[in-house]
Amino acid sequence: MYSTTTGTHPGIELRHSPVGGETPRSEVPEQIQSAVFEIEQFGVSYAGTPAIADISLRIPAGEITALIGPSGCGKSTLLRSLNRMNDLIAVATHTGTIRYRGLDLHAADVDPAEVRRRIGMVFQKPNPFAQSIYDNVAFGPRLHGRSKGLDDVVERALRRAALWDEVKDKLREPGHAISGGQQQRLCIARAIAMEPDVILMDEPCSALDPIATLKIEDLMRQLREDYSIVIVTHNMQQAARVSDRTAFLTVDMEAADGQRCGRLVEFERTEKLFTQASDERTEAYITGRFG
Amino acid sequence: MTSAPPGRASALQATGAGRYADPLFKWAAITAGVSVLAVLGLMIGSTTADAWPVFQYQGFVDFFVNDEWRAGFSRTDFTGEYGAFSFIFGTLVVALIAIVLALPLALAVSLYITRLAPRRMKGPLAYTVELLAAVPSVVYGLWGLLYFVPTFLRPVMELLSAALAPVPLLGTFFAGPVYSTNYLAAGTVLAIMILPIITAISREVIAQVPPEQVQAAYGLGATDWEVMRKIILRRSFPGVVGATMLGLGRALGETIAVAMLIGGSQRWGLSLFFGGDAMAAHIANTFQDAAPETVQALIAIGVGLFIITVIVNVLARLLVWRIGRVAGDAAL
Amino acid sequence: MSSLPVTTLAPPRPASEVSSSLRAADPHSRRRRRRSRVMRTVLLAGMIAAMIPLALILIEVGRRGANAFGWSFLTQTEPPFRREGGGYLQGLVGTFYMVTFATAMSVPLGIMAAVYLVEYGRGWLARVIRFFTDVMTGVPSVFVGLFVYALLIRDIGFGTFVGALALSVIMLPIVVRSSEEMLKLVPEDQRAASAALGARRWQTIVKVVLPTARPGLVTGAMLAVARAAGETAPLLLTALGALSVVTAVQGTPQSALTLLIYDGATQPFAPGQQRAWAGALLLLGIVFVFTAVARFVSSRSTVRPD
């Protein structure tokens, strides 16, 4: 599946330079100083069948955290739990807790809409609204009652998403009339326009070509300055290239109850996980022997 | 705007009046949905309440089997005689004529469009046939009454009557005299009116026959016609029956065009050239001159018609539903 | 008939025994081919036969309708049947009045019911509503007229409002069904994108789902309007008909194009019949324009049924 062989991984370039100039990374500390999410004993079931179980994890603020693992390991389910998008699935139930900046996300008086306002999301397939580029970006601010200075908000968000120069002359054109990579950056701009605290990305490049993918990855590294980012990817090179820390999940089939269910195997600084994984399942997955 | 301090996330609780809007909106939507049921319920309730005294006065069974209809003129009680058999008979005969004429044509059209027509012509042909459904029924009535029947149909009917009336037994159905308005005239125009609905649904049903089966039949050396008859028509039979029943439902309920073409005599006859009346047509033809007691009797006819069409429609829907809901047939 | 080269080792059989051509040789399959050709012709003939009525209607309505049609037809009310001239002004006004009224009542309600079916409806209630909506599309339109009569007219009389009410009952299931199909075509990821931006359910519906489906919703509404404009039977029982322009909302019998056509066609005087043809031309024009524009709108839609 991947070009790497065993042991060390010459195929995976860990810290490649962004295409357009250096963005020096700050040192990633061993210990997580401040966590944006504290996940404890968390599990999700769909209609009684567990999808993920027993996951405990502290996702650091101001970093990029990647969730990787074979398909069916529940990494998307975990991601969608972080902004309560799973609520939209009627049969989904959860156990355990997720604290977002110290607040229980699932507390009775928490408003999911309020949660999603602070925790933005970018989806696997670019999904701009069937509206103009401008209206796409202005959607969130308008939703929350903003009507003045929208031009500035839209421009700032599009600039931040490295899309402004490409679309500034066609802001009134429909959001689906641009290329797939541009659409995905539009979706990122749409999320940024909300001034969120965290951005969740669910395999944001899986529908894009390699060049568009590189652009999004560059963009992620730039956004890291301002936002905490959690990204789900099935592309390990991508995880290695962009993330500061990586969580590896797998499908656990030897669970006591005999059901297939996603579990966390290992959570480490990306560099360490990809060079000296402590669990052999991680090792097997990232070297392409499994998955 | 570097990573936000924890304090920024201080409240995830809903703020503002916005949080009440969601349940309100949901209830508005549910109310709208239920109102459709309410309208139907009200429709059945209010008409049945009006028809009930008529059924009691005439006798429920007698209302349907007696062929004596004599309108009364009372404002307060019932004085006339209300046996609706002539109209029920007329409705059934006219609808039957329409189906017999329309079904083969509809099948030919749907087979031609789906199997034989050049690719570029499929859309325009289908669209043209469906345009027939957009013509208002009063225009059919006008066209039939003042042009089609006198110009084309009446000579044909006279010919048929002259040729077949002397034949024993069969002659009963072709007995003259032939006037312009009669069962056959109404049935023929009605056939044109229900052609698009039967065609539209048959076409969708036929298009759903798996192409592998068609390929397989061709692979075995079947001719075009053999493929159509043995594979396509056989596979789509239930759907075509459903389509026909939807057409039948439409034919039973059609009012104005039939009212203009059927004759309006309040009696019934076995001849195709008999000028009778149908349930819906009789309501339209006599409503404006009806005294209160007769209006109630007309409502009772309406209830009978409603029961018949609902049964036919429900059966049709059940048949068509097996192959999925047919998009857009509501517009026909 | 050219024969194929025979390369078998055995001595060639007489030509009469082996099929030596790829054309159908034996009588049985020749008969099958011939029957297939005949049936293809029969189907083509059926196709053509089905086109004839439409052509005859368009030609006759166009030809005869043009005689009495003109500016005065749209600006004058109808004189007695025996007299020439005049027009269907009161019918035009009545139809416009009642259809507008009916649209205002049925379209918002119908779209909202469709929102329920697509966005909220999961269980038995949605199934029941869906089924009875289908049943309602099959209810004879004259029965709807009887219903409005039985419900209201003995109390509040004939008029514009009761006529419009009957038309709206006819339009309602059409709007619900077509809107439901259109809302179902809005991709799920649009709803997810909206929710992820912190939109509440109603905001997602109002700001994303309905705008995305707008062309389809407009199409459905316009087809329902075309249908209502062509209805006669329910109006006969509710609007009743009028000889002059009626502006009263309720209490005074109202006219309609279809009612005037019906009256004109069924009486024996030529001038009245001529006006009926002209009225048919006008009505057909209105209905076809609405149908064509509806199709045009839906063909420009971003989401559409394929």
mmCIF file of N, CA, C and O in Angstrom, chain B residues 79-147:
data_model
loop_
_atom_site.group_PDB
_atom_site.id
_atom_site.type_symbol
_atom_site.label_atom_id
_atom_site.label_comp_id
_atom_site.label_asym_id
_atom_site.label_seq_id
_atom_site.Cartn_x
_atom_site.Cartn_y
_atom_site.Cartn_z
ATOM 1 N N THR B 79 -88.113 14.463 -0.822
ATOM 2 C CA THR B 79 -89.336 14.119 -1.542
ATOM 3 C C THR B 79 -89.043 13.366 -2.832
ATOM 4 O O THR B 79 -89.916 12.702 -3.370
ATOM 5 N N GLY B 80 -87.823 13.470 -3.359
ATOM 6 C CA GLY B 80 -87.488 12.847 -4.633
ATOM 7 C C GLY B 80 -87.137 11.381 -4.470
ATOM 8 O O GLY B 80 -87.307 10.787 -3.395
ATOM 9 N N GLU B 81 -86.639 10.803 -5.565
ATOM 10 C CA GLU B 81 -86.173 9.427 -5.504
ATOM 11 C C GLU B 81 -84.730 9.403 -5.988
ATOM 12 O O GLU B 81 -84.409 9.970 -7.037
ATOM 13 N N TYR B 82 -83.875 8.752 -5.206
ATOM 14 C CA TYR B 82 -82.458 8.886 -5.479
ATOM 15 C C TYR B 82 -81.770 7.527 -5.641
ATOM 16 O O TYR B 82 -81.159 7.008 -4.718
ATOM 17 N N GLY B 83 -81.910 6.967 -6.832
ATOM 18 C CA GLY B 83 -81.170 5.747 -7.161
ATOM 19 C C GLY B 83 -80.100 6.110 -8.180
ATOM 20 O O GLY B 83 -80.408 6.586 -9.266
ATOM 21 N N ALA B 84 -78.853 5.901 -7.833
ATOM 22 C CA ALA B 84 -77.756 6.426 -8.645
ATOM 23 C C ALA B 84 -77.195 5.405 -9.622
ATOM 24 O O ALA B 84 -76.149 5.631 -10.224
ATOM 25 N N PHE B 85 -77.894 4.275 -9.813
ATOM 26 C CA PHE B 85 -77.293 3.213 -10.625
ATOM 27 C C PHE B 85 -76.947 3.676 -12.032
ATOM 28 O O PHE B 85 -75.883 3.325 -12.566
ATOM 29 N N SER B 86 -77.842 4.484 -12.651
ATOM 30 C CA SER B 86 -77.586 4.915 -14.025
ATOM 31 C C SER B 86 -76.246 5.625 -14.137
ATOM 32 O O SER B 86 -75.517 5.447 -15.111
ATOM 33 N N PHE B 87 -75.952 6.422 -13.131
ATOM 34 C CA PHE B 87 -74.706 7.207 -13.184
ATOM 35 C C PHE B 87 -73.499 6.325 -12.907
ATOM 36 O O PHE B 87 -72.438 6.494 -13.508
ATOM 37 N N ILE B 88 -73.667 5.398 -11.970
ATOM 38 C CA ILE B 88 -72.566 4.477 -11.675
ATOM 39 C C ILE B 88 -72.246 3.661 -12.928
ATOM 40 O O ILE B 88 -71.084 3.520 -13.319
ATOM 41 N N PHE B 89 -73.338 3.189 -13.569
ATOM 42 C CA PHE B 89 -73.157 2.420 -14.802
ATOM 43 C C PHE B 89 -72.418 3.263 -15.839
ATOM 44 O O PHE B 89 -71.454 2.811 -16.457
ATOM 45 N N GLY B 90 -72.876 4.501 -16.022
ATOM 46 C CA GLY B 90 -72.257 5.382 -17.002
ATOM 47 C C GLY B 90 -70.782 5.614 -16.706
ATOM 48 O O GLY B 90 -69.926 5.543 -17.594
ATOM 49 N N THR B 91 -70.476 5.861 -15.430
ATOM 50 C CA THR B 91 -69.080 6.078 -15.030
ATOM 51 C C THR B 91 -68.231 4.874 -15.412
ATOM 52 O O THR B 91 -67.155 5.020 -16.000
ATOM 53 N N LEU B 92 -68.725 3.680 -15.062
ATOM 54 C CA LEU B 92 -67.934 2.478 -15.320
ATOM 55 C C LEU B 92 -67.766 2.241 -16.819
ATOM 56 O O LEU B 92 -66.669 1.916 -17.291
ATOM 57 N N VAL B 93 -68.851 2.408 -17.581
ATOM 58 C CA VAL B 93 -68.778 2.150 -19.018
ATOM 59 C C VAL B 93 -67.790 3.117 -19.689
ATOM 60 O O VAL B 93 -66.919 2.704 -20.452
ATOM 61 N N VAL B 94 -67.936 4.384 -19.368
ATOM 62 C CA VAL B 94 -67.072 5.384 -19.990
ATOM 63 C C VAL B 94 -65.602 5.128 -19.623
ATOM 64 O O VAL B 94 -64.710 5.175 -20.481
ATOM 65 N N ALA B 95 -65.359 4.814 -18.345
ATOM 66 C CA ALA B 95 -63.985 4.558 -17.921
ATOM 67 C C ALA B 95 -63.438 3.317 -18.618
ATOM 68 O O ALA B 95 -62.265 3.286 -19.036
ATOM 69 N N LEU B 96 -64.290 2.301 -18.760
ATOM 70 C CA LEU B 96 -63.862 1.072 -19.417
ATOM 71 C C LEU B 96 -63.498 1.338 -20.883
ATOM 72 O O LEU B 96 -62.453 0.877 -21.376
ATOM 73 N N ILE B 97 -64.349 2.088 -21.573
ATOM 74 C CA ILE B 97 -64.055 2.439 -22.969
ATOM 75 C C ILE B 97 -62.712 3.161 -23.037
ATOM 76 O O ILE B 97 -61.849 2.854 -23.874
ATOM 77 N N ALA B 98 -62.522 4.107 -22.127
ATOM 78 C CA ALA B 98 -61.286 4.889 -22.141
ATOM 79 C C ALA B 98 -60.073 3.990 -21.957
ATOM 80 O O ALA B 98 -59.067 4.118 -22.665
ATOM 81 N N ILE B 99 -60.164 3.050 -21.001
ATOM 82 C CA ILE B 99 -59.025 2.164 -20.737
ATOM 83 C C ILE B 99 -58.748 1.279 -21.950
ATOM 84 O O ILE B 99 -57.599 1.110 -22.379
ATOM 85 N N VAL B 100 -59.820 0.709 -22.512
ATOM 86 C CA VAL B 100 -59.643 -0.198 -23.649
ATOM 87 C C VAL B 100 -58.964 0.518 -24.810
ATOM 88 O O VAL B 100 -58.120 -0.043 -25.506
ATOM 89 N N LEU B 101 -59.334 1.771 -25.026
ATOM 90 C CA LEU B 101 -58.725 2.514 -26.127
ATOM 91 C C LEU B 101 -57.325 3.018 -25.782
ATOM 92 O O LEU B 101 -56.426 3.025 -26.629
ATOM 93 N N ALA B 102 -57.138 3.446 -24.529
ATOM 94 C CA ALA B 102 -55.877 4.112 -24.189
ATOM 95 C C ALA B 102 -54.750 3.134 -23.908
ATOM 96 O O ALA B 102 -53.591 3.414 -24.227
ATOM 97 N N LEU B 103 -55.067 1.988 -23.297
ATOM 98 C CA LEU B 103 -54.000 1.101 -22.845
ATOM 99 C C LEU B 103 -53.098 0.610 -23.988
ATOM 100 O O LEU B 103 -51.867 0.716 -23.889
ATOM 101 N N PRO B 104 -53.675 0.056 -25.072
ATOM 102 C CA PRO B 104 -52.779 -0.406 -26.151
ATOM 103 C C PRO B 104 -51.939 0.734 -26.722
ATOM 104 O O PRO B 104 -50.736 0.568 -26.966
ATOM 105 N N LEU B 105 -52.559 1.883 -26.863
ATOM 106 C CA LEU B 105 -51.840 3.025 -27.403
ATOM 107 C C LEU B 105 -50.715 3.450 -26.453
ATOM 108 O O LEU B 105 -49.583 3.720 -26.874
ATOM 109 N N ALA B 106 -51.043 3.480 -25.157
ATOM 110 C CA ALA B 106 -50.026 3.880 -24.173
ATOM 111 C C ALA B 106 -48.866 2.905 -24.171
ATOM 112 O O ALA B 106 -47.698 3.300 -24.083
ATOM 113 N N LEU B 107 -49.170 1.607 -24.287
ATOM 114 C CA LEU B 107 -48.093 0.610 -24.315
ATOM 115 C C LEU B 107 -47.244 0.798 -25.564
ATOM 116 O O LEU B 107 -46.011 0.743 -25.504
ATOM 117 N N ALA B 108 -47.904 1.016 -26.700
ATOM 118 C CA ALA B 108 -47.159 1.218 -27.935
ATOM 119 C C ALA B 108 -46.240 2.429 -27.806
ATOM 120 O O ALA B 108 -45.055 2.363 -28.156
ATOM 121 N N VAL B 109 -46.790 3.498 -27.254
ATOM 122 C CA VAL B 109 -45.994 4.721 -27.123
ATOM 123 C C VAL B 109 -44.819 4.500 -26.179
ATOM 124 O O VAL B 109 -43.677 4.854 -26.483
ATOM 125 N N SER B 110 -45.078 3.872 -25.024
ATOM 126 C CA SER B 110 -43.961 3.715 -24.090
ATOM 127 C C SER B 110 -42.921 2.739 -24.626
ATOM 128 O O SER B 110 -41.729 2.941 -24.419
ATOM 129 N N LEU B 111 -43.358 1.680 -25.303
ATOM 130 C CA LEU B 111 -42.373 0.775 -25.909
ATOM 131 C C LEU B 111 -41.587 1.489 -27.001
ATOM 132 O O LEU B 111 -40.367 1.352 -27.104
ATOM 133 N N TYR B 112 -42.297 2.270 -27.810
ATOM 134 C CA TYR B 112 -41.599 2.960 -28.894
ATOM 135 C C TYR B 112 -40.563 3.928 -28.331
ATOM 136 O O TYR B 112 -39.414 3.931 -28.762
ATOM 137 N N ILE B 113 -41.002 4.701 -27.323
ATOM 138 C CA ILE B 113 -40.071 5.715 -26.795
ATOM 139 C C ILE B 113 -38.878 5.061 -26.114
ATOM 140 O O ILE B 113 -37.740 5.466 -26.320
ATOM 141 N N THR B 114 -39.117 4.017 -25.315
ATOM 142 C CA THR B 114 -37.991 3.443 -24.571
ATOM 143 C C THR B 114 -37.115 2.537 -25.439
ATOM 144 O O THR B 114 -35.913 2.474 -25.219
ATOM 145 N N ARG B 115 -37.699 1.827 -26.396
ATOM 146 C CA ARG B 115 -36.922 0.814 -27.113
ATOM 147 C C ARG B 115 -36.543 1.183 -28.537
ATOM 148 O O ARG B 115 -35.499 0.762 -29.021
ATOM 149 N N LEU B 116 -37.397 1.895 -29.249
ATOM 150 C CA LEU B 116 -37.160 2.054 -30.678
ATOM 151 C C LEU B 116 -36.768 3.464 -31.099
ATOM 152 O O LEU B 116 -36.058 3.629 -32.088
ATOM 153 N N ALA B 117 -37.214 4.456 -30.361
ATOM 154 C CA ALA B 117 -36.987 5.834 -30.814
ATOM 155 C C ALA B 117 -35.499 6.153 -30.831
ATOM 156 O O ALA B 117 -34.746 5.660 -29.985
ATOM 157 N N PRO B 118 -35.048 6.951 -31.803
ATOM 158 C CA PRO B 118 -33.664 7.418 -31.786
ATOM 159 C C PRO B 118 -33.410 8.175 -30.483
ATOM 160 O O PRO B 118 -34.306 8.857 -29.976
ATOM 161 N N ARG B 119 -32.203 8.031 -29.967
ATOM 162 C CA ARG B 119 -31.879 8.592 -28.654
ATOM 163 C C ARG B 119 -32.282 10.062 -28.521
ATOM 164 O O ARG B 119 -32.853 10.480 -27.517
ATOM 165 N N ARG B 120 -32.016 10.841 -29.568
ATOM 166 C CA ARG B 120 -32.287 12.266 -29.473
ATOM 167 C C ARG B 120 -33.776 12.571 -29.420
ATOM 168 O O ARG B 120 -34.183 13.625 -28.962
ATOM 169 N N MET B 121 -34.589 11.627 -29.902
ATOM 170 C CA MET B 121 -36.030 11.881 -29.971
ATOM 171 C C MET B 121 -36.771 11.479 -28.700
ATOM 172 O O MET B 121 -37.920 11.865 -28.497
ATOM 173 N N LYS B 122 -36.122 10.665 -27.857
ATOM 174 C CA LYS B 122 -36.830 10.129 -26.682
ATOM 175 C C LYS B 122 -37.432 11.239 -25.833
ATOM 176 O O LYS B 122 -38.620 11.218 -25.524
ATOM 177 N N GLY B 123 -36.583 12.211 -25.453
ATOM 178 C CA GLY B 123 -37.041 13.303 -24.597
ATOM 179 C C GLY B 123 -38.198 14.076 -25.220
ATOM 180 O O GLY B 123 -39.274 14.178 -24.623
ATOM 181 N N PRO B 124 -38.001 14.623 -26.423
ATOM 182 C CA PRO B 124 -39.075 15.398 -27.054
ATOM 183 C C PRO B 124 -40.366 14.602 -27.222
ATOM 184 O O PRO B 124 -41.462 15.138 -26.981
ATOM 185 N N LEU B 125 -40.269 13.326 -27.597
ATOM 186 C CA LEU B 125 -41.485 12.523 -27.770
ATOM 187 C C LEU B 125 -42.228 12.377 -26.450
ATOM 188 O O LEU B 125 -43.442 12.585 -26.374
ATOM 189 N N ALA B 126 -41.476 12.029 -25.402
ATOM 190 C CA ALA B 126 -42.104 11.865 -24.093
ATOM 191 C C ALA B 126 -42.751 13.177 -23.661
ATOM 192 O O ALA B 126 -43.867 13.200 -23.144
ATOM 193 N N TYR B 127 -42.025 14.267 -23.908
ATOM 194 C CA TYR B 127 -42.527 15.569 -23.500
ATOM 195 C C TYR B 127 -43.823 15.910 -24.234
ATOM 196 O O TYR B 127 -44.771 16.419 -23.645
ATOM 197 N N THR B 128 -43.858 15.598 -25.519
ATOM 198 C CA THR B 128 -45.050 15.902 -26.313
ATOM 199 C C THR B 128 -46.269 15.149 -25.791
ATOM 200 O O THR B 128 -47.355 15.719 -25.639
ATOM 201 N N VAL B 129 -46.079 13.861 -25.493
ATOM 202 C CA VAL B 129 -47.213 13.087 -24.985
ATOM 203 C C VAL B 129 -47.665 13.643 -23.639
ATOM 204 O O VAL B 129 -48.864 13.759 -23.358
ATOM 205 N N GLU B 130 -46.675 14.031 -22.807
ATOM 206 C CA GLU B 130 -47.042 14.537 -21.486
ATOM 207 C C GLU B 130 -47.739 15.887 -21.571
ATOM 208 O O GLU B 130 -48.475 16.279 -20.668
ATOM 209 N N LEU B 131 -47.508 16.591 -22.673
ATOM 210 C CA LEU B 131 -48.184 17.871 -22.867
ATOM 211 C C LEU B 131 -49.709 17.677 -22.913
ATOM 212 O O LEU B 131 -50.468 18.565 -22.538
ATOM 213 N N LEU B 132 -50.136 16.496 -23.350
ATOM 214 C CA LEU B 132 -51.571 16.195 -23.364
ATOM 215 C C LEU B 132 -52.165 16.313 -21.972
ATOM 216 O O LEU B 132 -53.336 16.648 -21.805
ATOM 217 N N ALA B 133 -51.323 16.010 -20.959
ATOM 218 C CA ALA B 133 -51.816 16.075 -19.585
ATOM 219 C C ALA B 133 -52.005 17.511 -19.130
ATOM 220 O O ALA B 133 -52.729 17.770 -18.178
ATOM 221 N N ALA B 134 -51.327 18.430 -19.800
ATOM 222 C CA ALA B 134 -51.432 19.824 -19.373
ATOM 223 C C ALA B 134 -52.675 20.501 -19.936
ATOM 224 O O ALA B 134 -53.068 21.557 -19.459
ATOM 225 N N VAL B 135 -53.296 19.902 -20.940
ATOM 226 C CA VAL B 135 -54.492 20.519 -21.526
ATOM 227 C C VAL B 135 -55.640 20.412 -20.527
ATOM 228 O O VAL B 135 -55.963 19.315 -20.063
ATOM 229 N N PRO B 136 -56.250 21.535 -20.151
ATOM 230 C CA PRO B 136 -57.343 21.495 -19.167
ATOM 231 C C PRO B 136 -58.535 20.699 -19.693
ATOM 232 O O PRO B 136 -58.783 20.666 -20.906
ATOM 233 N N SER B 137 -59.258 20.091 -18.778
ATOM 234 C CA SER B 137 -60.303 19.164 -19.223
ATOM 235 C C SER B 137 -61.450 19.897 -19.916
ATOM 236 O O SER B 137 -62.107 19.339 -20.795
ATOM 237 N N VAL B 138 -61.684 21.167 -19.577
ATOM 238 C CA VAL B 138 -62.766 21.890 -20.248
ATOM 239 C C VAL B 138 -62.408 22.131 -21.723
ATOM 240 O O VAL B 138 -63.284 22.178 -22.589
ATOM 241 N N VAL B 139 -61.087 22.224 -22.012
ATOM 242 C CA VAL B 139 -60.665 22.395 -23.404
ATOM 243 C C VAL B 139 -60.910 21.090 -24.176
ATOM 244 O O VAL B 139 -61.353 21.111 -25.326
ATOM 245 N N TYR B 140 -60.651 19.959 -23.513
ATOM 246 C CA TYR B 140 -61.005 18.673 -24.141
ATOM 247 C C TYR B 140 -62.497 18.608 -24.432
ATOM 248 O O TYR B 140 -62.928 18.143 -25.479
ATOM 249 N N GLY B 141 -63.282 19.058 -23.464
ATOM 250 C CA GLY B 141 -64.728 19.012 -23.626
ATOM 251 C C GLY B 141 -65.172 19.864 -24.802
ATOM 252 O O GLY B 141 -65.941 19.418 -25.673
ATOM 253 N N LEU B 142 -64.675 21.078 -24.856
ATOM 254 C CA LEU B 142 -65.002 21.999 -25.943
ATOM 255 C C LEU B 142 -64.599 21.421 -27.293
ATOM 256 O O LEU B 142 -65.379 21.377 -28.247
ATOM 257 N N TRP B 143 -63.362 20.953 -27.350
ATOM 258 C CA TRP B 143 -62.811 20.421 -28.593
ATOM 259 C C TRP B 143 -63.571 19.181 -29.038
ATOM 260 O O TRP B 143 -63.908 19.015 -30.211
ATOM 261 N N GLY B 144 -63.886 18.324 -28.061
ATOM 262 C CA GLY B 144 -64.625 17.111 -28.387
ATOM 263 C C GLY B 144 -66.036 17.426 -28.855
ATOM 264 O O GLY B 144 -66.517 16.903 -29.863
ATOM 265 N N LEU B 145 -66.694 18.319 -28.136
ATOM 266 C CA LEU B 145 -68.099 18.610 -28.399
ATOM 267 C C LEU B 145 -68.290 19.344 -29.732
ATOM 268 O O LEU B 145 -69.201 19.040 -30.497
ATOM 269 N N LEU B 146 -67.435 20.310 -29.992
ATOM 270 C CA LEU B 146 -67.665 21.169 -31.152
ATOM 271 C C LEU B 146 -66.809 20.788 -32.361
ATOM 272 O O LEU B 146 -67.021 21.295 -33.447
ATOM 273 N N TYR B 147 -65.827 19.918 -32.181
ATOM 274 C CA TYR B 147 -64.989 19.595 -33.334
ATOM 275 C C TYR B 147 -64.770 18.093 -33.520
ATOM 276 O O TYR B 147 -65.195 17.524 -34.524
#
